[in-house]
Short mmCIF file of N, CA and C in Angstrom, two decimals:
data_model
loop_
_atom_site.label_atom_id
_atom_site.label_comp_id
_atom_site.label_asym_id
_atom_site.label_seq_id
_atom_site.Cartn_x
_atom_site.Cartn_y
_atom_site.Cartn_z
N MET A 235 0.65 16.34 -12.61
CA MET A 235 -0.03 16.27 -11.31
C MET A 235 0.19 14.92 -10.63
N VAL A 236 0.57 14.95 -9.38
CA VAL A 236 0.73 13.67 -8.65
C VAL A 236 -0.36 13.43 -7.66
N ALA A 237 -0.90 12.26 -7.66
CA ALA A 237 -1.99 11.92 -6.76
C ALA A 237 -1.49 10.88 -5.75
N HIS A 238 -1.66 11.25 -4.42
CA HIS A 238 -1.29 10.38 -3.42
C HIS A 238 -2.48 9.79 -2.72
N VAL A 239 -2.52 8.51 -2.67
CA VAL A 239 -3.67 7.83 -2.08
C VAL A 239 -3.53 7.49 -0.64
N LEU A 240 -2.51 8.08 -0.01
CA LEU A 240 -2.25 7.88 1.40
C LEU A 240 -2.87 9.05 2.19
N PHE A 241 -3.22 8.83 3.42
CA PHE A 241 -3.68 9.94 4.24
C PHE A 241 -2.49 10.90 4.64
N GLY A 242 -1.36 10.39 4.55
CA GLY A 242 -0.13 11.27 4.63
C GLY A 242 0.04 12.16 3.48
N GLY A 243 1.06 13.00 3.50
CA GLY A 243 1.33 13.84 2.38
C GLY A 243 2.23 13.22 1.34
N ALA A 244 2.67 13.99 0.49
CA ALA A 244 3.55 13.51 -0.66
C ALA A 244 4.83 13.05 -0.09
N PRO A 245 5.39 11.89 -0.48
CA PRO A 245 6.66 11.39 0.07
C PRO A 245 7.83 12.23 -0.48
N ASP A 246 8.84 12.36 0.42
CA ASP A 246 9.98 13.06 -0.06
C ASP A 246 11.18 11.97 0.01
N ASP A 247 12.29 12.40 -0.52
CA ASP A 247 13.41 11.40 -0.57
C ASP A 247 13.83 10.92 0.77
N ASP A 248 13.84 11.77 1.80
CA ASP A 248 14.20 11.32 3.17
C ASP A 248 13.23 10.30 3.77
N SER A 249 11.85 10.53 3.52
CA SER A 249 10.93 9.58 4.02
C SER A 249 10.98 8.26 3.30
N LEU A 250 11.35 8.29 2.04
CA LEU A 250 11.53 7.08 1.27
C LEU A 250 12.72 6.26 1.82
N LEU A 251 13.83 7.02 2.04
CA LEU A 251 15.00 6.28 2.67
C LEU A 251 14.74 5.74 4.00
N ILE A 252 14.11 6.44 4.89
CA ILE A 252 13.80 6.00 6.20
C ILE A 252 12.86 4.80 6.10
N GLY A 253 11.83 4.84 5.26
CA GLY A 253 10.85 3.83 5.11
C GLY A 253 11.51 2.55 4.59
N SER A 254 12.37 2.74 3.61
CA SER A 254 12.97 1.61 2.97
C SER A 254 13.88 0.87 3.92
N GLY A 255 14.57 1.60 4.78
CA GLY A 255 15.49 0.95 5.79
C GLY A 255 14.68 0.26 6.83
N HIS A 256 13.58 0.83 7.24
CA HIS A 256 12.71 0.22 8.24
C HIS A 256 12.11 -1.05 7.72
N GLN A 257 11.62 -0.97 6.56
CA GLN A 257 10.93 -2.25 5.91
C GLN A 257 12.02 -3.33 5.71
N ALA A 258 13.21 -2.91 5.14
CA ALA A 258 14.24 -3.88 4.85
C ALA A 258 14.69 -4.61 6.13
N GLY A 259 14.72 -3.83 7.22
CA GLY A 259 15.12 -4.42 8.52
C GLY A 259 14.17 -5.50 8.96
N GLN A 260 12.97 -5.44 8.54
CA GLN A 260 11.92 -6.41 8.90
C GLN A 260 11.76 -7.48 7.83
N GLY A 261 12.58 -7.42 6.81
CA GLY A 261 12.46 -8.44 5.77
C GLY A 261 11.30 -8.24 4.84
N LEU A 262 10.72 -7.06 4.84
CA LEU A 262 9.59 -6.82 3.97
C LEU A 262 9.94 -5.92 2.77
N PRO A 263 9.19 -6.18 1.65
CA PRO A 263 9.54 -5.43 0.46
C PRO A 263 9.27 -3.90 0.54
N PHE A 264 10.22 -3.14 -0.12
CA PHE A 264 9.99 -1.67 -0.26
C PHE A 264 10.50 -1.37 -1.67
N LEU A 265 9.62 -1.04 -2.58
CA LEU A 265 10.01 -0.77 -4.02
C LEU A 265 9.77 0.69 -4.33
N VAL A 266 10.75 1.21 -5.15
CA VAL A 266 10.68 2.66 -5.55
C VAL A 266 10.68 2.65 -7.06
N ALA A 267 9.68 3.29 -7.65
CA ALA A 267 9.69 3.45 -9.11
C ALA A 267 10.31 4.75 -9.48
N GLU A 268 11.08 4.77 -10.53
CA GLU A 268 11.72 5.91 -10.96
C GLU A 268 11.65 6.01 -12.53
N ASP A 269 11.77 7.26 -13.05
CA ASP A 269 11.81 7.44 -14.46
C ASP A 269 12.82 8.58 -14.65
N ALA A 270 13.91 8.31 -15.40
CA ALA A 270 14.94 9.24 -15.69
C ALA A 270 15.52 9.86 -14.42
N GLY A 271 15.63 8.96 -13.43
CA GLY A 271 16.31 9.35 -12.16
C GLY A 271 15.42 10.11 -11.16
N GLU A 272 14.13 10.24 -11.51
CA GLU A 272 13.12 10.92 -10.70
C GLU A 272 12.28 9.87 -10.04
N VAL A 273 12.03 9.94 -8.76
CA VAL A 273 11.07 9.05 -8.06
C VAL A 273 9.69 9.34 -8.50
N THR A 274 8.99 8.37 -9.02
CA THR A 274 7.63 8.53 -9.51
C THR A 274 6.62 7.77 -8.68
N GLY A 275 7.13 6.99 -7.70
CA GLY A 275 6.17 6.29 -6.83
C GLY A 275 6.85 5.29 -6.03
N PHE A 276 6.11 4.66 -5.10
CA PHE A 276 6.71 3.65 -4.23
C PHE A 276 5.59 2.67 -3.84
N ALA A 277 6.03 1.50 -3.38
CA ALA A 277 5.08 0.49 -2.89
C ALA A 277 5.87 -0.32 -1.78
N TYR A 278 5.17 -0.66 -0.68
CA TYR A 278 5.81 -1.45 0.39
C TYR A 278 4.78 -2.16 1.18
N CYS A 279 5.25 -3.07 2.01
CA CYS A 279 4.49 -3.78 3.01
C CYS A 279 4.98 -3.35 4.42
N LYS A 280 4.12 -3.33 5.35
CA LYS A 280 4.43 -3.04 6.70
C LYS A 280 3.57 -4.04 7.62
N PRO A 281 4.00 -4.23 8.77
CA PRO A 281 3.21 -5.04 9.63
C PRO A 281 1.80 -4.54 9.81
N TRP A 282 0.83 -5.49 9.79
CA TRP A 282 -0.60 -5.05 9.92
C TRP A 282 -0.88 -4.60 11.34
N ARG A 283 -0.34 -5.16 12.37
CA ARG A 283 -0.44 -4.75 13.75
C ARG A 283 0.86 -5.15 14.41
N SER A 284 1.15 -4.51 15.59
CA SER A 284 2.43 -4.72 16.26
C SER A 284 2.39 -6.07 17.18
N ARG A 285 1.26 -6.51 17.50
CA ARG A 285 1.15 -7.65 18.44
C ARG A 285 1.56 -8.99 17.68
N SER A 286 2.22 -9.88 18.38
CA SER A 286 2.74 -11.08 17.88
C SER A 286 1.65 -11.87 17.06
N ALA A 287 0.48 -11.96 17.55
CA ALA A 287 -0.60 -12.70 16.87
C ALA A 287 -0.76 -12.36 15.40
N TYR A 288 -0.37 -11.09 15.01
CA TYR A 288 -0.57 -10.65 13.63
C TYR A 288 0.70 -10.68 12.79
N ARG A 289 1.73 -11.38 13.30
CA ARG A 289 3.05 -11.37 12.63
C ARG A 289 3.06 -11.91 11.18
N HIS A 290 2.03 -12.68 10.84
CA HIS A 290 1.94 -13.23 9.51
C HIS A 290 1.03 -12.51 8.59
N THR A 291 0.70 -11.25 9.04
CA THR A 291 -0.21 -10.41 8.21
C THR A 291 0.40 -9.10 8.00
N VAL A 292 0.40 -8.62 6.70
CA VAL A 292 1.04 -7.28 6.45
C VAL A 292 -0.06 -6.39 5.70
N GLU A 293 0.24 -5.15 5.78
CA GLU A 293 -0.56 -4.18 5.08
C GLU A 293 0.29 -3.61 3.91
N ASP A 294 -0.28 -3.49 2.76
CA ASP A 294 0.47 -2.96 1.65
C ASP A 294 0.11 -1.51 1.45
N SER A 295 0.99 -0.77 0.85
CA SER A 295 0.76 0.63 0.51
C SER A 295 1.39 0.91 -0.85
N VAL A 296 0.62 1.52 -1.70
CA VAL A 296 1.07 1.85 -3.07
C VAL A 296 0.79 3.25 -3.39
N SER A 297 1.77 4.04 -3.79
CA SER A 297 1.59 5.44 -4.08
C SER A 297 2.31 5.84 -5.35
N GLY A 298 1.55 6.61 -6.22
CA GLY A 298 2.14 7.12 -7.48
C GLY A 298 2.44 5.97 -8.44
N ALA A 299 3.15 6.29 -9.45
CA ALA A 299 3.62 5.32 -10.45
C ALA A 299 2.52 4.46 -11.05
N ALA A 300 1.30 5.15 -11.11
CA ALA A 300 0.18 4.42 -11.78
C ALA A 300 0.53 3.83 -13.13
N ARG A 301 0.07 2.61 -13.31
CA ARG A 301 0.29 1.87 -14.63
C ARG A 301 1.78 1.69 -15.02
N ARG A 302 2.63 1.65 -13.96
CA ARG A 302 4.08 1.39 -14.19
C ARG A 302 4.47 0.10 -13.60
N GLY A 303 3.55 -0.59 -12.94
CA GLY A 303 3.90 -1.97 -12.44
C GLY A 303 4.43 -2.12 -11.08
N ALA A 304 4.72 -0.96 -10.38
CA ALA A 304 5.27 -1.06 -9.02
C ALA A 304 4.27 -1.78 -8.01
N GLY A 305 3.07 -1.38 -8.11
CA GLY A 305 2.04 -1.98 -7.25
C GLY A 305 1.79 -3.44 -7.51
N ARG A 306 1.70 -3.77 -8.79
CA ARG A 306 1.50 -5.23 -9.13
C ARG A 306 2.78 -6.02 -8.78
N ARG A 307 3.98 -5.49 -8.91
CA ARG A 307 5.23 -6.20 -8.54
C ARG A 307 5.26 -6.40 -6.99
N LEU A 308 4.94 -5.37 -6.25
CA LEU A 308 4.92 -5.50 -4.81
C LEU A 308 3.95 -6.65 -4.41
N LEU A 309 2.75 -6.64 -4.93
CA LEU A 309 1.74 -7.58 -4.57
C LEU A 309 2.22 -9.00 -4.92
N ALA A 310 2.96 -9.12 -6.09
CA ALA A 310 3.48 -10.43 -6.45
C ALA A 310 4.68 -10.83 -5.57
N ASP A 311 5.58 -9.83 -5.31
CA ASP A 311 6.76 -10.13 -4.46
C ASP A 311 6.44 -10.53 -3.02
N SER A 312 5.25 -9.93 -2.56
CA SER A 312 4.88 -10.16 -1.17
C SER A 312 4.63 -11.67 -0.89
N ALA A 313 4.21 -12.38 -1.91
CA ALA A 313 3.92 -13.83 -1.72
C ALA A 313 5.23 -14.62 -1.37
N ALA A 314 6.37 -14.02 -1.73
CA ALA A 314 7.68 -14.63 -1.37
C ALA A 314 8.13 -14.39 0.03
N THR A 315 7.49 -13.41 0.73
CA THR A 315 7.87 -13.09 2.04
C THR A 315 7.49 -14.06 3.15
N GLY A 316 6.53 -14.96 2.82
CA GLY A 316 6.00 -15.90 3.73
C GLY A 316 4.87 -15.36 4.53
N MET A 317 4.42 -14.18 4.19
CA MET A 317 3.22 -13.54 4.88
C MET A 317 1.95 -14.36 4.49
N ARG A 318 1.17 -14.68 5.47
CA ARG A 318 -0.05 -15.47 5.21
C ARG A 318 -1.12 -14.65 4.64
N GLN A 319 -1.28 -13.38 5.16
CA GLN A 319 -2.42 -12.55 4.76
C GLN A 319 -1.88 -11.15 4.39
N MET A 320 -2.56 -10.54 3.41
CA MET A 320 -2.27 -9.17 3.09
C MET A 320 -3.53 -8.42 3.19
N VAL A 321 -3.45 -7.16 3.75
CA VAL A 321 -4.54 -6.28 3.90
C VAL A 321 -4.25 -4.98 3.25
N ALA A 322 -5.23 -4.41 2.53
CA ALA A 322 -5.12 -3.11 1.92
C ALA A 322 -6.16 -2.21 2.43
N VAL A 323 -5.74 -1.00 2.94
CA VAL A 323 -6.67 -0.04 3.36
C VAL A 323 -6.62 1.05 2.29
N VAL A 324 -7.76 1.06 1.50
CA VAL A 324 -7.80 1.90 0.35
C VAL A 324 -8.67 3.11 0.57
N VAL A 325 -8.12 4.27 0.40
CA VAL A 325 -8.91 5.53 0.64
C VAL A 325 -9.81 5.70 -0.62
N GLU A 326 -11.10 5.97 -0.23
CA GLU A 326 -12.07 6.18 -1.33
C GLU A 326 -12.05 7.69 -1.72
N THR A 327 -11.34 8.04 -2.79
CA THR A 327 -11.24 9.34 -3.31
C THR A 327 -12.03 9.64 -4.52
N GLY A 328 -12.73 8.62 -5.11
CA GLY A 328 -13.43 8.81 -6.35
C GLY A 328 -12.61 8.21 -7.47
N ASP A 329 -11.37 7.81 -7.19
CA ASP A 329 -10.52 7.17 -8.22
C ASP A 329 -10.45 5.71 -7.91
N PRO A 330 -11.01 4.77 -8.68
CA PRO A 330 -11.07 3.44 -8.35
C PRO A 330 -9.78 2.63 -8.69
N ALA A 331 -8.70 3.28 -9.13
CA ALA A 331 -7.56 2.55 -9.62
C ALA A 331 -6.92 1.66 -8.46
N SER A 332 -6.78 2.14 -7.30
CA SER A 332 -6.08 1.27 -6.29
C SER A 332 -6.99 0.06 -5.92
N ALA A 333 -8.24 0.27 -5.74
CA ALA A 333 -9.19 -0.89 -5.42
C ALA A 333 -9.13 -1.81 -6.65
N ALA A 334 -9.16 -1.33 -7.86
CA ALA A 334 -9.14 -2.21 -8.98
C ALA A 334 -7.83 -2.96 -9.09
N LEU A 335 -6.69 -2.36 -8.78
CA LEU A 335 -5.44 -3.09 -8.77
C LEU A 335 -5.44 -4.22 -7.79
N HIS A 336 -5.93 -3.91 -6.55
CA HIS A 336 -5.95 -4.93 -5.55
C HIS A 336 -6.91 -6.06 -5.96
N ARG A 337 -8.03 -5.72 -6.44
CA ARG A 337 -9.01 -6.79 -6.82
C ARG A 337 -8.42 -7.72 -7.91
N SER A 338 -7.70 -7.05 -8.88
CA SER A 338 -7.09 -7.78 -9.93
C SER A 338 -5.98 -8.73 -9.53
N CYS A 339 -5.44 -8.45 -8.24
CA CYS A 339 -4.39 -9.30 -7.75
C CYS A 339 -4.98 -10.21 -6.63
N GLY A 340 -6.27 -10.37 -6.67
CA GLY A 340 -6.88 -11.50 -5.78
C GLY A 340 -7.34 -10.97 -4.42
N PHE A 341 -7.42 -9.65 -4.26
CA PHE A 341 -8.03 -9.18 -2.92
C PHE A 341 -9.52 -9.09 -3.07
N ASP A 342 -10.18 -9.29 -1.90
CA ASP A 342 -11.65 -9.18 -1.83
C ASP A 342 -11.92 -8.06 -0.79
N GLU A 343 -13.02 -7.36 -1.04
CA GLU A 343 -13.46 -6.27 -0.06
C GLU A 343 -14.05 -7.07 1.10
N VAL A 344 -13.59 -6.70 2.33
CA VAL A 344 -14.02 -7.30 3.50
C VAL A 344 -14.65 -6.30 4.47
N GLY A 345 -14.60 -5.04 4.15
CA GLY A 345 -15.20 -3.97 5.00
C GLY A 345 -15.06 -2.60 4.46
N ARG A 346 -15.75 -1.74 5.06
CA ARG A 346 -15.72 -0.33 4.74
C ARG A 346 -15.81 0.53 6.05
N LEU A 347 -14.93 1.49 6.19
CA LEU A 347 -15.03 2.41 7.28
C LEU A 347 -15.50 3.76 6.79
N SER A 348 -16.58 4.29 7.29
CA SER A 348 -17.11 5.51 6.83
C SER A 348 -16.51 6.84 7.47
N ALA A 349 -16.12 7.75 6.67
CA ALA A 349 -15.67 9.04 7.19
C ALA A 349 -14.64 9.00 8.26
N VAL A 350 -13.62 8.09 8.08
CA VAL A 350 -12.60 7.97 9.14
C VAL A 350 -11.34 8.76 8.89
N GLY A 351 -11.20 9.38 7.74
CA GLY A 351 -10.01 10.20 7.39
C GLY A 351 -10.30 11.52 6.94
N LEU A 352 -9.66 12.58 7.31
CA LEU A 352 -9.88 13.89 6.84
C LEU A 352 -8.75 14.38 5.96
N LYS A 353 -8.95 14.73 4.76
CA LYS A 353 -7.95 15.18 3.83
C LYS A 353 -8.51 16.31 2.98
N HIS A 354 -7.79 17.37 2.86
CA HIS A 354 -8.20 18.51 2.05
C HIS A 354 -9.57 18.98 2.44
N GLY A 355 -9.90 18.95 3.74
CA GLY A 355 -11.14 19.48 4.24
C GLY A 355 -12.37 18.49 3.98
N ARG A 356 -12.12 17.30 3.54
CA ARG A 356 -13.15 16.36 3.18
C ARG A 356 -12.93 15.13 3.95
N TRP A 357 -14.05 14.60 4.52
CA TRP A 357 -14.04 13.33 5.20
C TRP A 357 -14.07 12.17 4.21
N LEU A 358 -13.25 11.17 4.33
CA LEU A 358 -13.10 10.11 3.32
C LEU A 358 -13.35 8.72 3.94
N ASP A 359 -13.99 7.88 3.24
CA ASP A 359 -14.14 6.44 3.65
C ASP A 359 -12.91 5.70 3.19
N THR A 360 -12.75 4.58 3.90
CA THR A 360 -11.67 3.63 3.39
C THR A 360 -12.34 2.24 3.24
N LEU A 361 -11.84 1.51 2.26
CA LEU A 361 -12.20 0.12 2.05
C LEU A 361 -11.13 -0.71 2.61
N LEU A 362 -11.50 -1.85 3.19
CA LEU A 362 -10.60 -2.89 3.69
C LEU A 362 -10.66 -4.03 2.71
N LEU A 363 -9.54 -4.32 2.11
CA LEU A 363 -9.42 -5.48 1.16
C LEU A 363 -8.47 -6.41 1.71
N GLN A 364 -8.68 -7.68 1.55
CA GLN A 364 -7.84 -8.74 2.03
C GLN A 364 -7.55 -9.79 0.97
N ARG A 365 -6.28 -10.24 0.99
CA ARG A 365 -5.90 -11.43 0.13
C ARG A 365 -5.45 -12.53 1.07
N SER A 366 -6.10 -13.62 0.99
CA SER A 366 -5.75 -14.82 1.69
C SER A 366 -5.07 -15.84 0.89
N PRO A 367 -4.28 -16.73 1.50
CA PRO A 367 -3.62 -17.75 0.73
C PRO A 367 -4.59 -18.68 0.06
N PRO A 368 -4.17 -19.24 -1.09
CA PRO A 368 -5.05 -20.10 -1.87
C PRO A 368 -5.34 -21.39 -1.09
#
């Protein structure tokens, strides 16, 4: 069973290729985890907002590959991109793994949005977590 923590659906090979090209063109990390040639998950950073004032802030996204290190590596690699702030928008699905990963990597909860996403007929909350420079 694959669990996707994104409001979007399961990633396919084409969306991974498009996403990786887009992120690479912006100098942002895009990592893909694989096992025996099969994609098991991905992690990437994208701009937090499109306006210039936010150019030093990114949002990370981690999907699949639980306990395989892709998320932790992305969060570590992002420090090398020169981004000042990282924001994580974590969907509250009842599985605390993503929030726990982010907290273990220095993120603090800075907000909660109630019932802002609809998935599988259920309204879901999101947590806003932020990691600031030391």
